[in-house]
Coordinates of C-alpha atoms in Angstrom, one line a residue:
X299 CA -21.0 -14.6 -58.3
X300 CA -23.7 -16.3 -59.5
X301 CA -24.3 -20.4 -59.1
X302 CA -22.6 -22.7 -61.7
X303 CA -25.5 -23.4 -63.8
X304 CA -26.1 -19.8 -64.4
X305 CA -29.6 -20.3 -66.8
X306 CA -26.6 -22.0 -69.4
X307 CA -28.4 -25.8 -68.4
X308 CA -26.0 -28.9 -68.1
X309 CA -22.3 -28.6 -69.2
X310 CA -20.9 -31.2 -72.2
X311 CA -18.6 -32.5 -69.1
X312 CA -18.3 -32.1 -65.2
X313 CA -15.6 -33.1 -63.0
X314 CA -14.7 -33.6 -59.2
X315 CA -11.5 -33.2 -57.9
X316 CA -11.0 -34.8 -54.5
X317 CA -7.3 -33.8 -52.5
X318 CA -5.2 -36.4 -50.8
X319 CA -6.2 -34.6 -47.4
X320 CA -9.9 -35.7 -48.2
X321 CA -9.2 -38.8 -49.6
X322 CA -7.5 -40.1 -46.1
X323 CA -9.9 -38.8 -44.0
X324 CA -12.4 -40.9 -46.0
X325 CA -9.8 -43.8 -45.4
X326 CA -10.0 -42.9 -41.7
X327 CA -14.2 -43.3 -41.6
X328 CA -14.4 -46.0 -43.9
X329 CA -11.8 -48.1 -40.9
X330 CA -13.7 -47.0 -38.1
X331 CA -16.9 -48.7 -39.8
X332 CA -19.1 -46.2 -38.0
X333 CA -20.8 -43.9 -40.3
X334 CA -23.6 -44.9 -42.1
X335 CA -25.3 -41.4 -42.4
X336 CA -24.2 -39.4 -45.3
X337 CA -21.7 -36.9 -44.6
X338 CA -22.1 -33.4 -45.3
X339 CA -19.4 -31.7 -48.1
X340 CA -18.4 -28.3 -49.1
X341 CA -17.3 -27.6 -52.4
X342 CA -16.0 -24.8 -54.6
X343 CA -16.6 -24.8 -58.2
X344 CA -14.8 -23.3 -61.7
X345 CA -17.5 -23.4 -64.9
X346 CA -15.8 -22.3 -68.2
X347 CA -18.3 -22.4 -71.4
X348 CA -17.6 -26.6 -71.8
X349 CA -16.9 -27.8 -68.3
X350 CA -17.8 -27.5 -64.6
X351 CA -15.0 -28.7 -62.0
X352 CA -16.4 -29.4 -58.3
X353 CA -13.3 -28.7 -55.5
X354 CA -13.6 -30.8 -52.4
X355 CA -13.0 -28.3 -50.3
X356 CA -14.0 -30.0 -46.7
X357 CA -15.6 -33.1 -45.4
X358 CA -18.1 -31.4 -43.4
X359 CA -21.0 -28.6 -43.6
X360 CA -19.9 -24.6 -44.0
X361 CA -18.2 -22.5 -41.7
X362 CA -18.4 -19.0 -40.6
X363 CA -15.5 -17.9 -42.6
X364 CA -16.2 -19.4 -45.7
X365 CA -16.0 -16.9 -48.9
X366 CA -19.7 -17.1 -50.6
X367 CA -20.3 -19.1 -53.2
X368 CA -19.6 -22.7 -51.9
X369 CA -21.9 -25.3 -52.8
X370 CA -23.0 -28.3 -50.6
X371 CA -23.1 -31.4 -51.2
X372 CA -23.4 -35.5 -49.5
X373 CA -21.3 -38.5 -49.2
X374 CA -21.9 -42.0 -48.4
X375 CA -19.6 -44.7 -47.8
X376 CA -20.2 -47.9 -49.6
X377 CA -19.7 -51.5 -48.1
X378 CA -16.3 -52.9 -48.6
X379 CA -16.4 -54.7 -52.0
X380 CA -19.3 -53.0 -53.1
X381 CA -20.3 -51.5 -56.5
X382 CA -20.8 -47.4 -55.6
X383 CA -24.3 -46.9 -56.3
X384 CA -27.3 -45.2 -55.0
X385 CA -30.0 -47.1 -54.0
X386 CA -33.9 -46.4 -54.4
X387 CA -33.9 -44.9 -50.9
X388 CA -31.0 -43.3 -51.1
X389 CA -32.2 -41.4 -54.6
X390 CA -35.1 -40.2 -52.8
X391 CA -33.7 -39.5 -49.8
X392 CA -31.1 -37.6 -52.2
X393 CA -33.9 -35.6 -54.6
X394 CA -35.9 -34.5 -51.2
X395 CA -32.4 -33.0 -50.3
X396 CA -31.5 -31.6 -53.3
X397 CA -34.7 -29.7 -54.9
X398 CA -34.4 -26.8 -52.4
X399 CA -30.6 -26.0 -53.9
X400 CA -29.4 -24.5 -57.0
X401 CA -26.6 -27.2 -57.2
X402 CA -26.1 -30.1 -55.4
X403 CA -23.3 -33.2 -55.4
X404 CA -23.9 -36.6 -54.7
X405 CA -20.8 -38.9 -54.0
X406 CA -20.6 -42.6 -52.9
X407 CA -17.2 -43.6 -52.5
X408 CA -16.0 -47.1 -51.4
X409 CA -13.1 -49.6 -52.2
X410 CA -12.4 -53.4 -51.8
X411 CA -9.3 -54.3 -49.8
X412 CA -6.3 -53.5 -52.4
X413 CA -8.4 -52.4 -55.2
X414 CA -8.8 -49.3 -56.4
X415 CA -10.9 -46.7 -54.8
X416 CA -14.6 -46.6 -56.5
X417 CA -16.6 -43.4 -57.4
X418 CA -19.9 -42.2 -58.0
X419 CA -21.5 -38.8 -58.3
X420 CA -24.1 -36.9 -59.7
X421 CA -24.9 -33.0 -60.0
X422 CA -28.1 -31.5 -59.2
X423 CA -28.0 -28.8 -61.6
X424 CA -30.7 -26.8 -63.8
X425 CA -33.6 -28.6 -62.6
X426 CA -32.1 -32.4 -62.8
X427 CA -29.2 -34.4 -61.6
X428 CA -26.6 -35.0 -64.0
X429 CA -23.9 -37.9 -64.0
X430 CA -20.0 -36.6 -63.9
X431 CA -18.0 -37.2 -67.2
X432 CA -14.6 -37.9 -64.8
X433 CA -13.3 -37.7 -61.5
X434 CA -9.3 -36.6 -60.5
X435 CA -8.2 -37.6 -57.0
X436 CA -4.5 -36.6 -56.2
X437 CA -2.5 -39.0 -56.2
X438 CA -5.2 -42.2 -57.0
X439 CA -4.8 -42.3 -60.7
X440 CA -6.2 -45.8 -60.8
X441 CA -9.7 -44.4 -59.4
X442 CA -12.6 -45.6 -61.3
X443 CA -15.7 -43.7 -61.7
X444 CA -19.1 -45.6 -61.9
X445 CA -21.9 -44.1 -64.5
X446 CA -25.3 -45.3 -63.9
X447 CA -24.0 -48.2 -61.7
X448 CA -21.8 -49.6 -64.6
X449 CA -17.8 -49.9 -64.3
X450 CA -15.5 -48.3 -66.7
X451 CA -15.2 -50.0 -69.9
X452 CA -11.8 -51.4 -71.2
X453 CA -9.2 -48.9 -72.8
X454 CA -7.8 -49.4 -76.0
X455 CA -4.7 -51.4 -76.4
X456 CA -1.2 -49.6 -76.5
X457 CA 0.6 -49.1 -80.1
X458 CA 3.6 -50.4 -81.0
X459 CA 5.7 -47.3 -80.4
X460 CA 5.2 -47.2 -76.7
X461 CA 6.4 -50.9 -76.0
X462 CA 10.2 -49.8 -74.4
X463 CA 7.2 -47.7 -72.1
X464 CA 5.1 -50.2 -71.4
X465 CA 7.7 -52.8 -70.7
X466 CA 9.1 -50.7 -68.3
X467 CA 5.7 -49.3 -66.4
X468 CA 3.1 -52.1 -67.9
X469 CA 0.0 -51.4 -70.0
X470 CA -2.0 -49.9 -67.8
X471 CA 0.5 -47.1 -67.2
X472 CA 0.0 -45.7 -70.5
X473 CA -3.6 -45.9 -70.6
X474 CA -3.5 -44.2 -67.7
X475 CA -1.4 -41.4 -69.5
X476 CA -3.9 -41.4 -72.6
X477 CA -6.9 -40.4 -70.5
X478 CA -4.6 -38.1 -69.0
X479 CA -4.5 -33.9 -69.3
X480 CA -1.1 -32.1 -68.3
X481 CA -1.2 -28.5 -68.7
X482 CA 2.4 -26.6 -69.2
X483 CA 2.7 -23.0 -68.3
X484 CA 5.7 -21.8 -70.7
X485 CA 6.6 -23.2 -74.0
X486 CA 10.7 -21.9 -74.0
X487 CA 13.5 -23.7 -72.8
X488 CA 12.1 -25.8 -70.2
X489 CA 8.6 -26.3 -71.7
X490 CA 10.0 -27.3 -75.4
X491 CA 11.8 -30.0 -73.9
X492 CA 8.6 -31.1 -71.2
X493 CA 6.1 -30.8 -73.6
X494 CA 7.8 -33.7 -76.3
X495 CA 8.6 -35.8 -73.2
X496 CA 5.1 -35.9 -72.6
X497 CA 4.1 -36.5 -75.8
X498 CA 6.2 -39.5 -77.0
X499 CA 5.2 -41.0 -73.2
X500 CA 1.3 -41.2 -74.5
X501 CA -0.3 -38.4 -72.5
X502 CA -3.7 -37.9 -74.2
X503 CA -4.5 -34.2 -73.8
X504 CA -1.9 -31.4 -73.6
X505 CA -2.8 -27.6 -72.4
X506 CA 0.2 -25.5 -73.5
X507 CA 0.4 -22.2 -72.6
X508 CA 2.8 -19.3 -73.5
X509 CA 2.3 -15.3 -74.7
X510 CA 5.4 -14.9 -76.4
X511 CA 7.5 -15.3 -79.8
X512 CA 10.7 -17.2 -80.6
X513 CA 13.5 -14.9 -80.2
X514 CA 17.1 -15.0 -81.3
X515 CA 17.9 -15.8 -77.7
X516 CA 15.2 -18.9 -77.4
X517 CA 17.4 -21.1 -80.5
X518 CA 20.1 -22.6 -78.1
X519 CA 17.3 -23.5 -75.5
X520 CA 14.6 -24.0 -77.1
X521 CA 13.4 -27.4 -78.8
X522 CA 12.4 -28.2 -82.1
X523 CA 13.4 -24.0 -82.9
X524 CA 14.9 -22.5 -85.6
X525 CA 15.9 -19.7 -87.7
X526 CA 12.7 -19.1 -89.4
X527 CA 10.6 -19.2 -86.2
X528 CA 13.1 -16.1 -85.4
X529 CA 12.1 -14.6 -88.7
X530 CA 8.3 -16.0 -88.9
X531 CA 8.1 -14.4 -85.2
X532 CA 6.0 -17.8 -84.2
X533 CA 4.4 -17.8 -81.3
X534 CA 6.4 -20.3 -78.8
X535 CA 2.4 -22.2 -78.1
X536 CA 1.8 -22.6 -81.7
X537 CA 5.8 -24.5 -82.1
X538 CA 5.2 -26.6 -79.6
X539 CA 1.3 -27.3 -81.1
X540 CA 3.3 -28.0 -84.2
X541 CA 5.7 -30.8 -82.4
X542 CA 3.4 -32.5 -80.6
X543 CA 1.3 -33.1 -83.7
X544 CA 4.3 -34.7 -85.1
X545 CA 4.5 -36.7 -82.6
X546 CA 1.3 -38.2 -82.4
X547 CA -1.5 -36.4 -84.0
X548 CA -4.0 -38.0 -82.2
X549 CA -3.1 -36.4 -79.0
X550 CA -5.7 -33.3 -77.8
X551 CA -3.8 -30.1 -78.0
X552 CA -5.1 -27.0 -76.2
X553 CA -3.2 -23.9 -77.4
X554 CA -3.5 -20.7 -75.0
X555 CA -1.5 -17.2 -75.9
X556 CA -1.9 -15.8 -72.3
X557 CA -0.7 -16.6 -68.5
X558 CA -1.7 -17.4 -65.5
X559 CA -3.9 -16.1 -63.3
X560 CA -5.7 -14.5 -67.2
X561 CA -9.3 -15.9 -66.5
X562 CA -9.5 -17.7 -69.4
X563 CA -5.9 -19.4 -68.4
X564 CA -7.3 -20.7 -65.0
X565 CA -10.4 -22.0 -66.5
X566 CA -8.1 -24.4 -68.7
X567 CA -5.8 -25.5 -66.2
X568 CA -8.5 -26.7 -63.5
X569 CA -9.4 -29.6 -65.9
X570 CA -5.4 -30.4 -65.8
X571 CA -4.4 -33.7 -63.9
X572 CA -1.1 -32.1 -63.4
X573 CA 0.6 -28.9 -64.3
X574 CA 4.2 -28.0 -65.1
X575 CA 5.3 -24.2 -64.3
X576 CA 8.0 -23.9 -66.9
X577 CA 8.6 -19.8 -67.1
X578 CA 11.1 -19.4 -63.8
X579 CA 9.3 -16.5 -62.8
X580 CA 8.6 -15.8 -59.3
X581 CA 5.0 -14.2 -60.4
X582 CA 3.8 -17.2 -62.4
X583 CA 5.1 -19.2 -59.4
X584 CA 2.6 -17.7 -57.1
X585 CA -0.1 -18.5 -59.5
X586 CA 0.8 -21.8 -60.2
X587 CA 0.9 -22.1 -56.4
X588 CA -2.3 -20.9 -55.9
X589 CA -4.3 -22.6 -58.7
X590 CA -2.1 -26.1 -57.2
X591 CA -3.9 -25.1 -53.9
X592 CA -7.1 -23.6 -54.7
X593 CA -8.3 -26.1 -57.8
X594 CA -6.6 -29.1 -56.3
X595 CA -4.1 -29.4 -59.1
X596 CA -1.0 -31.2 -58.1
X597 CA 2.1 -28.8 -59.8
X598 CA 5.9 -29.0 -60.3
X599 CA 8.0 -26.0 -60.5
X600 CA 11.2 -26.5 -62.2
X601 CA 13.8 -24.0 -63.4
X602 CA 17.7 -23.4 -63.7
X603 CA 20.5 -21.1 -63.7
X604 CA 24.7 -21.1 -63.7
X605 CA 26.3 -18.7 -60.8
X606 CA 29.5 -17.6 -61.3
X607 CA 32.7 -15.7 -60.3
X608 CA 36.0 -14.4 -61.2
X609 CA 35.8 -15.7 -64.7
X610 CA 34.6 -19.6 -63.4
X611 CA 31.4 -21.2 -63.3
X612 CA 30.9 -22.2 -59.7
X613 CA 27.3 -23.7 -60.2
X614 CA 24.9 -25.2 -62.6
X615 CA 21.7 -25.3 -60.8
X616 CA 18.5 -26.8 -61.6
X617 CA 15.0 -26.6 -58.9
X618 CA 12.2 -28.8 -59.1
X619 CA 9.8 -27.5 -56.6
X620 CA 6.4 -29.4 -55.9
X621 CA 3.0 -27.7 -55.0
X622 CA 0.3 -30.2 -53.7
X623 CA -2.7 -28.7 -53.1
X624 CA -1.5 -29.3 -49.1
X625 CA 2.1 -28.1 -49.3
X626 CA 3.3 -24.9 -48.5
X627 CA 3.1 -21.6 -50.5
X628 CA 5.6 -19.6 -52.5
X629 CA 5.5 -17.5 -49.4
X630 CA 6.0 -19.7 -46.6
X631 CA 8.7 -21.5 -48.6
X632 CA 10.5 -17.7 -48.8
X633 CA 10.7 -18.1 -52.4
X634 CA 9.0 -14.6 -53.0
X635 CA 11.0 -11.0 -53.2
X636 CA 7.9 -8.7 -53.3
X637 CA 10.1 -6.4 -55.2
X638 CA 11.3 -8.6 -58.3
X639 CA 7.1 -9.6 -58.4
X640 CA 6.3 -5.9 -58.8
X641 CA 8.8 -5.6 -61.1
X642 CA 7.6 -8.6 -63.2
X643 CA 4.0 -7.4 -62.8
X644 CA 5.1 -3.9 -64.8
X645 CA 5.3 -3.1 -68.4
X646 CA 8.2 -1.4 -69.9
X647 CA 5.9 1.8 -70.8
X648 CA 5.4 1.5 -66.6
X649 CA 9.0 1.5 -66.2
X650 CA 10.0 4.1 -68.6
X651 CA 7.2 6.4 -67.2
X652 CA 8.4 5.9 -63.0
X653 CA 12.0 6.5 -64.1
X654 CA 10.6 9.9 -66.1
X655 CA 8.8 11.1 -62.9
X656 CA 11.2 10.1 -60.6
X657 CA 14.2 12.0 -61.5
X658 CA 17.9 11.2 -60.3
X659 CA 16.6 9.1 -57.2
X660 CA 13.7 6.3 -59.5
X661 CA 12.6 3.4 -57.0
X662 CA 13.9 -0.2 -57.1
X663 CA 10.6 -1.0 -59.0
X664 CA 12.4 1.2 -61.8
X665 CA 15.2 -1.2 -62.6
X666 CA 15.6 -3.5 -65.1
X667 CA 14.9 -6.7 -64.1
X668 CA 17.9 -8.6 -63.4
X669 CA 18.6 -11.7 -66.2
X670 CA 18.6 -15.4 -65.1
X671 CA 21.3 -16.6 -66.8
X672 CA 21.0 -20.3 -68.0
X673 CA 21.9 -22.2 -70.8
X674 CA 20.0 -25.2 -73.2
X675 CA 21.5 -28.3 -71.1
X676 CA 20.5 -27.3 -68.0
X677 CA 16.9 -26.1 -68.7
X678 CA 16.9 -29.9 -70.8
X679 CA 17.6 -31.6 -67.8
X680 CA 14.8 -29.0 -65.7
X681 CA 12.1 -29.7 -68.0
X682 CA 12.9 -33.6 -68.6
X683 CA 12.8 -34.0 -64.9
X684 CA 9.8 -32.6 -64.8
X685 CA 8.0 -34.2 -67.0
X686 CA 9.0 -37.9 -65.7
X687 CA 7.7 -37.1 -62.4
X688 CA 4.6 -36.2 -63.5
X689 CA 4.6 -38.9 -65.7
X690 CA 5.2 -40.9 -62.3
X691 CA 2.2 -39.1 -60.9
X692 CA -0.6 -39.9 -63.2
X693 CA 0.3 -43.7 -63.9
X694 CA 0.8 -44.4 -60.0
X695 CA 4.3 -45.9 -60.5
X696 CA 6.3 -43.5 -58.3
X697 CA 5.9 -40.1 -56.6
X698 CA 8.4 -37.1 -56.5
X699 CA 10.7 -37.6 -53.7
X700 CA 11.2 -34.2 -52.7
X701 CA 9.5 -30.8 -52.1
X702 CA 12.1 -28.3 -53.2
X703 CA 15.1 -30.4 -54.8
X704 CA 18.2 -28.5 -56.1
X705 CA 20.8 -30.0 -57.1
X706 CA 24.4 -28.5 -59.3
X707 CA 25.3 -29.8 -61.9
X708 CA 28.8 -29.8 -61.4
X709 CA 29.3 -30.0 -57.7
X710 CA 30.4 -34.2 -56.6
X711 CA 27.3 -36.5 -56.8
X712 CA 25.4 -33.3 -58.5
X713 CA 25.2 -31.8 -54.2
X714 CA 21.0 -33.3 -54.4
X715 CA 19.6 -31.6 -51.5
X716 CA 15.4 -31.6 -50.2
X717 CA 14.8 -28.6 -48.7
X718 CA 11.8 -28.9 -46.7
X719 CA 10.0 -26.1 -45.4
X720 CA 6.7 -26.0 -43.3
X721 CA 4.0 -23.8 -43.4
X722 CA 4.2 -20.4 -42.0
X723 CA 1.4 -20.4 -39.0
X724 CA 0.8 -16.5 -40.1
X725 CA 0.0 -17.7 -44.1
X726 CA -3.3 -18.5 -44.8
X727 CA -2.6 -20.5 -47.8
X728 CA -3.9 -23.8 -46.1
X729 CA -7.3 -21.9 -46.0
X730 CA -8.0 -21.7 -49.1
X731 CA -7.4 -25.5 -50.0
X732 CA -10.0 -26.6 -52.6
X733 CA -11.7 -23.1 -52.5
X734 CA -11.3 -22.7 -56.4
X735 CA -13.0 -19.9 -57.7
X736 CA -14.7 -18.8 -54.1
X737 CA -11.2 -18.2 -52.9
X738 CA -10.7 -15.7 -55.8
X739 CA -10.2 -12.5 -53.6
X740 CA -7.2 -14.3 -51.6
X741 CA -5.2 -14.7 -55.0
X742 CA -1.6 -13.6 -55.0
X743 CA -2.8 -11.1 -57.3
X744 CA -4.8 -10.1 -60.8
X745 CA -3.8 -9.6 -64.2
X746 CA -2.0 -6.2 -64.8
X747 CA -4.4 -4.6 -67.1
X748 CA -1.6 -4.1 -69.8
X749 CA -1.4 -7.9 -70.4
X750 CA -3.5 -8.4 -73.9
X751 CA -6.3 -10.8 -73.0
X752 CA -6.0 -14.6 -73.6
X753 CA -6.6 -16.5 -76.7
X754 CA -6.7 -19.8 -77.7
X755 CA -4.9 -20.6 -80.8
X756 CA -6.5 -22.8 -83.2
X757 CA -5.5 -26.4 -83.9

């Protein structure tokens, strides 16, 4: 793999992401008072044609089992109170190191006592350093990045059709959602109702992602769908496109046909603040897992059903599931039948062709894929829950209070239950935190090759 600059020259934008894990050591050094050498970093990195994003993978120099292709870097702890900025010294100090590297991050961090944590950074990259367009550090929304020593400027004033919103979080919590990016990963029944939410809340860049068409079955799910999308065979991205510039057409839409882990896909979602996996599919689970862990993109999971029995529907359910890039995995949670992934993974020419050669005894992998039955209120409640709580996460106001919620719809006081679940010792998803694109092999898995490649949609 070659370095992130790659003879392409500077990027139009570059971005560090910094995980909570990270962020609290540097809490934990900045009490003790004791360092005043910088401290050596290890990142991973993600370049697409537009953007680089630098991972934080560890506070600390390389280790023996580190995948290639990590990049080092420096940090220095600023006074309390103090503007982050390098000094003379610490410029030169800073070129001397970087000139014999390809790339090279500089980061002073510091933060007055209840004020926001303060950021600067540069890139050495192509020759000369380069100042970072923005900064995303989980759960700090209210981080400011310096540029050239020089705070943030002030953001624009909220309209009028946000006040109930801004009453009820303050200003400040929707400009903190217009310089915001959520990327959704399914545009039916959950996403149509997740992706509006957002949009009328003031988020200011939206990456929607979906590969297929509205369907008959999609109208008593799916938002803002009718009839003629049936007919017009519209792709589900393009609707939602549609909506959100209804909405408020000054929001940023990005518009994949595609999935995750399609390179093109992953590329999109590591500039995301948040991510919502809206398909209910163990497959894109694991990937939105694994992107949450290895691009240090916090991600909720939501999704619903309705069990039943002897003619009576015994529960509604509806699962919000959170990945931080520290929690647990798909795996370790034992979320994850290998056998219905395969199955997802397979086309129906696949199928068709193993039940052919098998005979009167096919495999499981053969079946049809059992349906997930649901109905439009339930995933209206999934996807609406969703999108508040990551509404909560990127204006600072409140976090999810859960890991894995379920709760029925119709059992007394809707049966809420948390189910925590640790990591499994024998998983090495913990790893691969911040490990982005250098953690590529360890990926749940690749693309089946019968998936038609990603493309953006035009808006």
């Amino acid at each position: 793999m070659s370095m992130p600059h790659s003879g392409k020259g500077a990027p139009a934008r570059l971005l560090l992401r910094i995980g909570r894990q990270e962020l609290d050591r540097l809490d934990e050094l900045a009490s003790a008072a004791t360092v005043t050498a910088p401290l050596d970093l290890t990142l991973g990195w993600c370049r697409s044609d537009t953007v680089i994003v630098f991972t934080l993978a560890r506070i600390g120099g390389p280790d023996a089992g580190d995948p290639p292709g990590l990049i080092a870097g420096h940090l220095r702890l600023a006074a309390a109170g103090e503007a982050p900025v390098f000094s003379p010294a610490e410029q030169q100090e800073e070129d001397a190191r970087a000139a014999g590297c390809p790339v090279f991050v500089s980061v002073t961090a510091g933060r007055g006592k209840d004020a926001p944590r303060r950021i600067a950074a540069r890139v050495w990259l192509a020759g000369k350093w380069h100042d970072l367009a923005a900064i995303a550090l989980e759960g700090e929304p209210d981080a400011e990045l310096f540029v050239g020593g020089a705070a943030p400027g002030l953001a624009a004033p909220p309209p009028d059709r946000v006040a109930r919103f801004t009453s009820a979080f303050g200003i400040e919590a929707y400009q903190r959602l217009r310089r915001s990016t959520v990327a959704v990963i399914g545009a039916g029944g959950t996403g149509s109702i997740a992706i509006p939410t957002l949009a009328r809340a003031g988020v200011g860049r939206l990456i929607i992602v979906d590969s297929d068409h509205v369907s008959p079955s999609n109208l008593e799910r799916m938002h803002a769908s009718f009839p003629e999308h049936v007919a017009a065979r519209t792709l589900k991205a393009e609707l939602a496109c549609d909506h959100v510039a209804r909405i408020d057409p000054e929001i940023a839409v990005e518009a994949w046909v595609g999935r995750l882990p399609q390179r093109a896909i992953v590329e999109a979602v590591a500039t995301a603040d948040v991510v919502l996996g809206c398909t209910d599919q163990q497959s894109s689970r694991l990937a939105l897992a694994d992107v949450a862990r290895r691009y240090l993109v916090p991600a909720i999971d939501c999704g619903g059903l309705i069990e039943g029995a002897n003619g009576r529907v015994t529960g509604q359910i509806v699962q919000l599931v959170r990945f931080r890039p520290g929690d647990p995995c798909p795996h370790c949670r034992k979320m994850i039948d290998p056998l219905r992934v395969r199955q997802e993974l397979m086309s129906e020419a696949e199928r068709t062709a193993l039940r052919a050669t098998a005979g009167s005894a096919p495999p499981p992998e053969a079946a049809d894929i059992p349906q997930i039955d649901t109905v439009g209120y339930i995933t209206t409640v999934s996807g609406t829950l969703a999108a508040g709580y990551a509404i909560g996460w990127l204006t600072g106001r409140f976090d999810p209070p859960f890991e894995r919620m379920q709760m029925n719809l119709i059992a007394e006081c809707l049966d809420v239950t948390n189910r925590r679940q640790a990591h499994d010792p024998a998983c090495q998803c913990r790893a691969l935190r911040g490990m982005a694109d250098q953690g590529a092999e360890a990926a749940p898995f690749t693309p089946p090759d019968h998936w038609p490649p990603a493309r953006r949609l035009e808006t």
